[in-house]
Short mmCIF file of C-alpha atoms and ligand atoms in Angstrom, two decimals:
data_model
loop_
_atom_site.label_atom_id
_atom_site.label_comp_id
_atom_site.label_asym_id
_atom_site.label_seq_id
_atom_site.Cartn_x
_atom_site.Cartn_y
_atom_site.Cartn_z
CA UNK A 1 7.74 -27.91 -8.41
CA UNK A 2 8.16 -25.75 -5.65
CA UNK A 3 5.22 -24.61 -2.89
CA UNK A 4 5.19 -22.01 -0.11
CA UNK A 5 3.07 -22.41 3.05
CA UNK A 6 1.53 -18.64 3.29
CA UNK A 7 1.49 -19.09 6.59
CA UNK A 8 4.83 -20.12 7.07
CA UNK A 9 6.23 -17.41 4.55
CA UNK A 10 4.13 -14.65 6.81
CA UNK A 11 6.29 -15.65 9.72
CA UNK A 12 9.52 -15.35 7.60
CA UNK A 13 9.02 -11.76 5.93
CA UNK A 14 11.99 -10.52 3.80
CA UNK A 15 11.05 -7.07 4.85
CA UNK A 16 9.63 -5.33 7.39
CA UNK A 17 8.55 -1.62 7.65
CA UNK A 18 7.56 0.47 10.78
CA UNK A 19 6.48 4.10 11.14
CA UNK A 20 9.35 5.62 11.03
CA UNK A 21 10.49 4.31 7.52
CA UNK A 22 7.41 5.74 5.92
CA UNK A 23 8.57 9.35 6.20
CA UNK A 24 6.31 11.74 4.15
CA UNK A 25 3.93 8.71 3.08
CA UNK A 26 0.60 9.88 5.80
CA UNK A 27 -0.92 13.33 5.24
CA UNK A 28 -0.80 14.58 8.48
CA UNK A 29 3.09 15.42 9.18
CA UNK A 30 1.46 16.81 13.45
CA UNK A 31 -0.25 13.57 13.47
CA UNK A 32 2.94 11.67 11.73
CA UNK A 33 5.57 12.53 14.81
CA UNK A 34 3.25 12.36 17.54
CA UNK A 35 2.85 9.14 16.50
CA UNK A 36 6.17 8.23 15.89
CA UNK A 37 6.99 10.03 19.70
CA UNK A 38 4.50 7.22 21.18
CA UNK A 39 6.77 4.66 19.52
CA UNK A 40 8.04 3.17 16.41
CA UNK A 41 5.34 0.73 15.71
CA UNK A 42 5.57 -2.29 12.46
CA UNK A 43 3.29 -1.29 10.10
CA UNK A 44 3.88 -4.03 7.50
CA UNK A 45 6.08 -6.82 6.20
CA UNK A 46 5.99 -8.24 2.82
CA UNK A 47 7.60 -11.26 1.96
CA UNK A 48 8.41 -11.78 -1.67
CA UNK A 49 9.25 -15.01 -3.34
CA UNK A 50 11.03 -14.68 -6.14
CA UNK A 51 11.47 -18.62 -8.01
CA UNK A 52 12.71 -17.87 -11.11
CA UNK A 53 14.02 -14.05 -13.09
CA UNK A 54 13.88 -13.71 -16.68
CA UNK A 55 11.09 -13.35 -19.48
CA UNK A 56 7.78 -14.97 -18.94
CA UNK A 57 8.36 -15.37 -15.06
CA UNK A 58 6.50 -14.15 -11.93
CA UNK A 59 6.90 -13.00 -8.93
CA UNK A 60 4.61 -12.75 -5.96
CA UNK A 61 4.71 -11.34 -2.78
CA UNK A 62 2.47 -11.47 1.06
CA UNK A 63 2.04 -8.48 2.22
CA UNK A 64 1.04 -8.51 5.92
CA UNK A 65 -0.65 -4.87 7.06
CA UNK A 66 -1.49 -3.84 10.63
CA UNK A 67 -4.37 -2.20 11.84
CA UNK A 68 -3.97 1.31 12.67
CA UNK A 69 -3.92 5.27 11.81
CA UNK A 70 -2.05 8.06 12.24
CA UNK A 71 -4.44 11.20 12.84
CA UNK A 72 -7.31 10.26 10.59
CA UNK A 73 -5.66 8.12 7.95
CA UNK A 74 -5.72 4.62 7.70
CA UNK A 75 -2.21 2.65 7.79
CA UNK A 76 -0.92 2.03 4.08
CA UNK A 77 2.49 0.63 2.21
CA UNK A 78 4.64 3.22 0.93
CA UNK A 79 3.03 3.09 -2.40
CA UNK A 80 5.04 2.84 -6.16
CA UNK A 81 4.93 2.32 -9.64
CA UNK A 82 6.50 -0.40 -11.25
CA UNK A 83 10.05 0.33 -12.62
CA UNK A 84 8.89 -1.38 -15.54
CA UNK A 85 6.02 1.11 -16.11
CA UNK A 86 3.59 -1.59 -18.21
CA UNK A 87 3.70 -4.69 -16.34
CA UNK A 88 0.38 -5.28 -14.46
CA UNK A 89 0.00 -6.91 -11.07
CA UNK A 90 -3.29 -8.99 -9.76
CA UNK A 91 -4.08 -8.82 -6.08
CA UNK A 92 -5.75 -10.78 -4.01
CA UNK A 93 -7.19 -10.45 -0.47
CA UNK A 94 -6.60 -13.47 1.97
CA UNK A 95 -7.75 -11.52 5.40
CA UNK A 96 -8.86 -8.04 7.18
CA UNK A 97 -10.76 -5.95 5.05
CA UNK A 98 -9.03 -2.76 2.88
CA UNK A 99 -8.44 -0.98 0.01
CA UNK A 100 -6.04 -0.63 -3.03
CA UNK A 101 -5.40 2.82 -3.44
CA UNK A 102 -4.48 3.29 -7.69
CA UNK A 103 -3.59 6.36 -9.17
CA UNK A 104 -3.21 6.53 -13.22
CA UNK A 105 0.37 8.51 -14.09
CA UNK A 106 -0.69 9.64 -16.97
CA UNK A 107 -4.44 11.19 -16.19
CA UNK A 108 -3.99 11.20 -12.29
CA UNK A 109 -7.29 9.94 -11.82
CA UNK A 110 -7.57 7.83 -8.51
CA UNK A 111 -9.30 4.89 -7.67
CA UNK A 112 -10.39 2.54 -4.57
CA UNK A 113 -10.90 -1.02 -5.38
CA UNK A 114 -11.60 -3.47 -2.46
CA UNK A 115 -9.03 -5.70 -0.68
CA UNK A 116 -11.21 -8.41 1.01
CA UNK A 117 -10.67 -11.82 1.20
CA UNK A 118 -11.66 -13.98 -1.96
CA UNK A 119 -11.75 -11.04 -4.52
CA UNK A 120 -9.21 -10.41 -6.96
CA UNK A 121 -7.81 -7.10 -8.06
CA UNK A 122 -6.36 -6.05 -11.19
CA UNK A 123 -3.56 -2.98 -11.22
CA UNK A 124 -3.18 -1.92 -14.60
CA UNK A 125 0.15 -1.04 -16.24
CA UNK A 126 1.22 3.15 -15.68
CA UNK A 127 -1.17 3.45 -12.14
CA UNK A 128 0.56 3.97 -8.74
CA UNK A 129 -0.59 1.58 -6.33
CA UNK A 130 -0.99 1.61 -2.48
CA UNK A 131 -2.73 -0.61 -0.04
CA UNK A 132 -4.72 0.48 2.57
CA UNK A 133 -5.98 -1.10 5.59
CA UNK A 134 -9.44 0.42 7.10
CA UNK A 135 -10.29 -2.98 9.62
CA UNK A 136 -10.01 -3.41 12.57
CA UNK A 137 -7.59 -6.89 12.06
CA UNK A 138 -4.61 -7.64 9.70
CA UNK A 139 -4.94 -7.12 5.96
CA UNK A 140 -3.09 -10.09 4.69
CA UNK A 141 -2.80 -9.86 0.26
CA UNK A 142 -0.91 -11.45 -2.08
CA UNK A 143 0.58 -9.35 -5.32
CA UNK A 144 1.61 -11.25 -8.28
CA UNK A 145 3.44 -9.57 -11.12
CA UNK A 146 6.07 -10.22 -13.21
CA UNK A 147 9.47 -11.09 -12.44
CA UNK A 148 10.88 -7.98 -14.37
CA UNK A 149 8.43 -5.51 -12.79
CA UNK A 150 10.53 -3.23 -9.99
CA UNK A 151 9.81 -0.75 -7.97
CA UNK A 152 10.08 3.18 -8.39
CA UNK A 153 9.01 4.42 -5.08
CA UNK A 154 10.47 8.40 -5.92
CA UNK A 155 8.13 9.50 -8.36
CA UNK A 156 4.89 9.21 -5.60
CA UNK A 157 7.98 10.11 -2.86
CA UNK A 158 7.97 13.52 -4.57
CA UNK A 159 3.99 14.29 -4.50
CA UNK A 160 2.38 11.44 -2.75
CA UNK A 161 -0.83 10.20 -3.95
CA UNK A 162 -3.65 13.39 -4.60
CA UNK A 163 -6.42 11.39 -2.73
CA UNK A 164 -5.87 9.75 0.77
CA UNK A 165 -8.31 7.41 2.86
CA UNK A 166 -9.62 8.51 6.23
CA UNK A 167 -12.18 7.59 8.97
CA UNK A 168 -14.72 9.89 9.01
CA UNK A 169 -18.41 8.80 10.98
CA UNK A 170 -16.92 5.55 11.74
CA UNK A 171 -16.17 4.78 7.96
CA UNK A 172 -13.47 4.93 5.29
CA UNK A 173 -13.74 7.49 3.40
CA UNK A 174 -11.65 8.40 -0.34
CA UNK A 175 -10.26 12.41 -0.30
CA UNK A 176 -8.44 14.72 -2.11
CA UNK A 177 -5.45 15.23 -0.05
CA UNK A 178 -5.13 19.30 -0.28
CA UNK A 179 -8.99 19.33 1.18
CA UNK A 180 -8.12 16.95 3.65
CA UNK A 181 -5.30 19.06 4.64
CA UNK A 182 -6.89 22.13 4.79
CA UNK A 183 -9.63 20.70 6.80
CA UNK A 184 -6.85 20.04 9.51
CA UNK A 185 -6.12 23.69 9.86
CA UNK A 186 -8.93 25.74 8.48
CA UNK A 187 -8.15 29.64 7.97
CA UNK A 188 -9.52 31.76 11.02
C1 LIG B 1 4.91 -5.47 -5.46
C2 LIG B 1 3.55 -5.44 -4.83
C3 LIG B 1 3.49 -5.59 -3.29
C4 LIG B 1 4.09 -4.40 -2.52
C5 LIG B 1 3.71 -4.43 -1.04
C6 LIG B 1 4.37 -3.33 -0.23
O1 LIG B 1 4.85 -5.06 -6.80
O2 LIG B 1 2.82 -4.31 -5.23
O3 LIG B 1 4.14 -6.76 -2.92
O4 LIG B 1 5.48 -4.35 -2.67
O5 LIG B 1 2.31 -4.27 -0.94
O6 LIG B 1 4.15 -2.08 -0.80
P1 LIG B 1 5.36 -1.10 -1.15
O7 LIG B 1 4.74 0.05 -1.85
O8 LIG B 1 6.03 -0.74 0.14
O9 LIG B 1 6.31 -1.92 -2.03
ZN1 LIG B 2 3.44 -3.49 -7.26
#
């Protein structure tokens, strides 16, 4: 049988994303390209481990989040739905402290679980998922789903998730993204 050393597979991610491939993802599009003008920084890497395809099998992947925000939002993954719209995935939090952002497709209704380490999280079939870091260290996860599952990144591409996460008094707070928006540039 196969093992991976999670620390080993950290150092060895299969990919890597920094600011400027997660175009559209934050909120604040001001806040977006003065950050990006300040530099390109890495804002994750997962690395996936893939043993075995077909029915039956999983997959599961180490996702490796910085610290960070750009304006008032917390760094995040891009965010999708499974291609495969039913399968499930469980998370669990190894390090930092965060947030699973899930968003049902069919009702819309969002939710915010915890991503800490030792606690398990459960990401139904049909809901949108994004994680969210709101420490001040690396939020290190693992995903497991199954081996069929996929990714479909356009359909939140299009309209993004309707709540985002933001520091607000020193904590992370869960807000509808037009209100959040408007409180950037209130009317005169
Ligand atoms: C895969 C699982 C995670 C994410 C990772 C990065 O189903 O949910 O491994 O791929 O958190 O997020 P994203 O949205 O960029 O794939
Ligand atoms: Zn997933």
């Amino acid at each position: 049988m196969d093992s991976w050393n999670l620390s080993a597979i950290e150092n060895a991610p299969s990919l890597r994303r920094h600011l400027s491939d997660l175009p559209g993802a934050f909120a604040d599009q001001r806040a977006y390209a003065a950050a990006l003008k300040a530099g390109d920084p890495l804002v994750y890497t997962v690395s996936a481990i893939e043993p075995a395809s077909g029915e039956g099998q999983l997959h599961y992947a180490l996702g490796v989040l910085m610290p960070g925000k750009v304006g008032a939002e917390f760094f995040l993954t891009r965010g999708h739905f499974h291609a495969w719209r039913a399968a499930a995935e469980v998370y669990v939090g190894l390090r930092g402290e965060g947030s699973l952002l899930l968003e049902d497709e069919q009702t819309g209704a969002s939710r915010l679980v915890p991503l800490v380490p030792n606690q398990v999280a459960y990401v139904p079939g049909h809901t949108a998922h994004r994680t969210i870091n709101t420490g001040r260290e690396r939020l290190v996860y693992l995903g497991i789903y199954p081996a069929g599952a996929g990714h479909d990144y356009g359909a939140m591409a299009e309209r993004n998730f309707r709540q985002v996460v933001v520091e607000q008094g020193g904590g992370a707070v869960l807000m509808d993204r037009v209100s959040f928006l408007k409180s950037l540039h209130p009317k005169p």
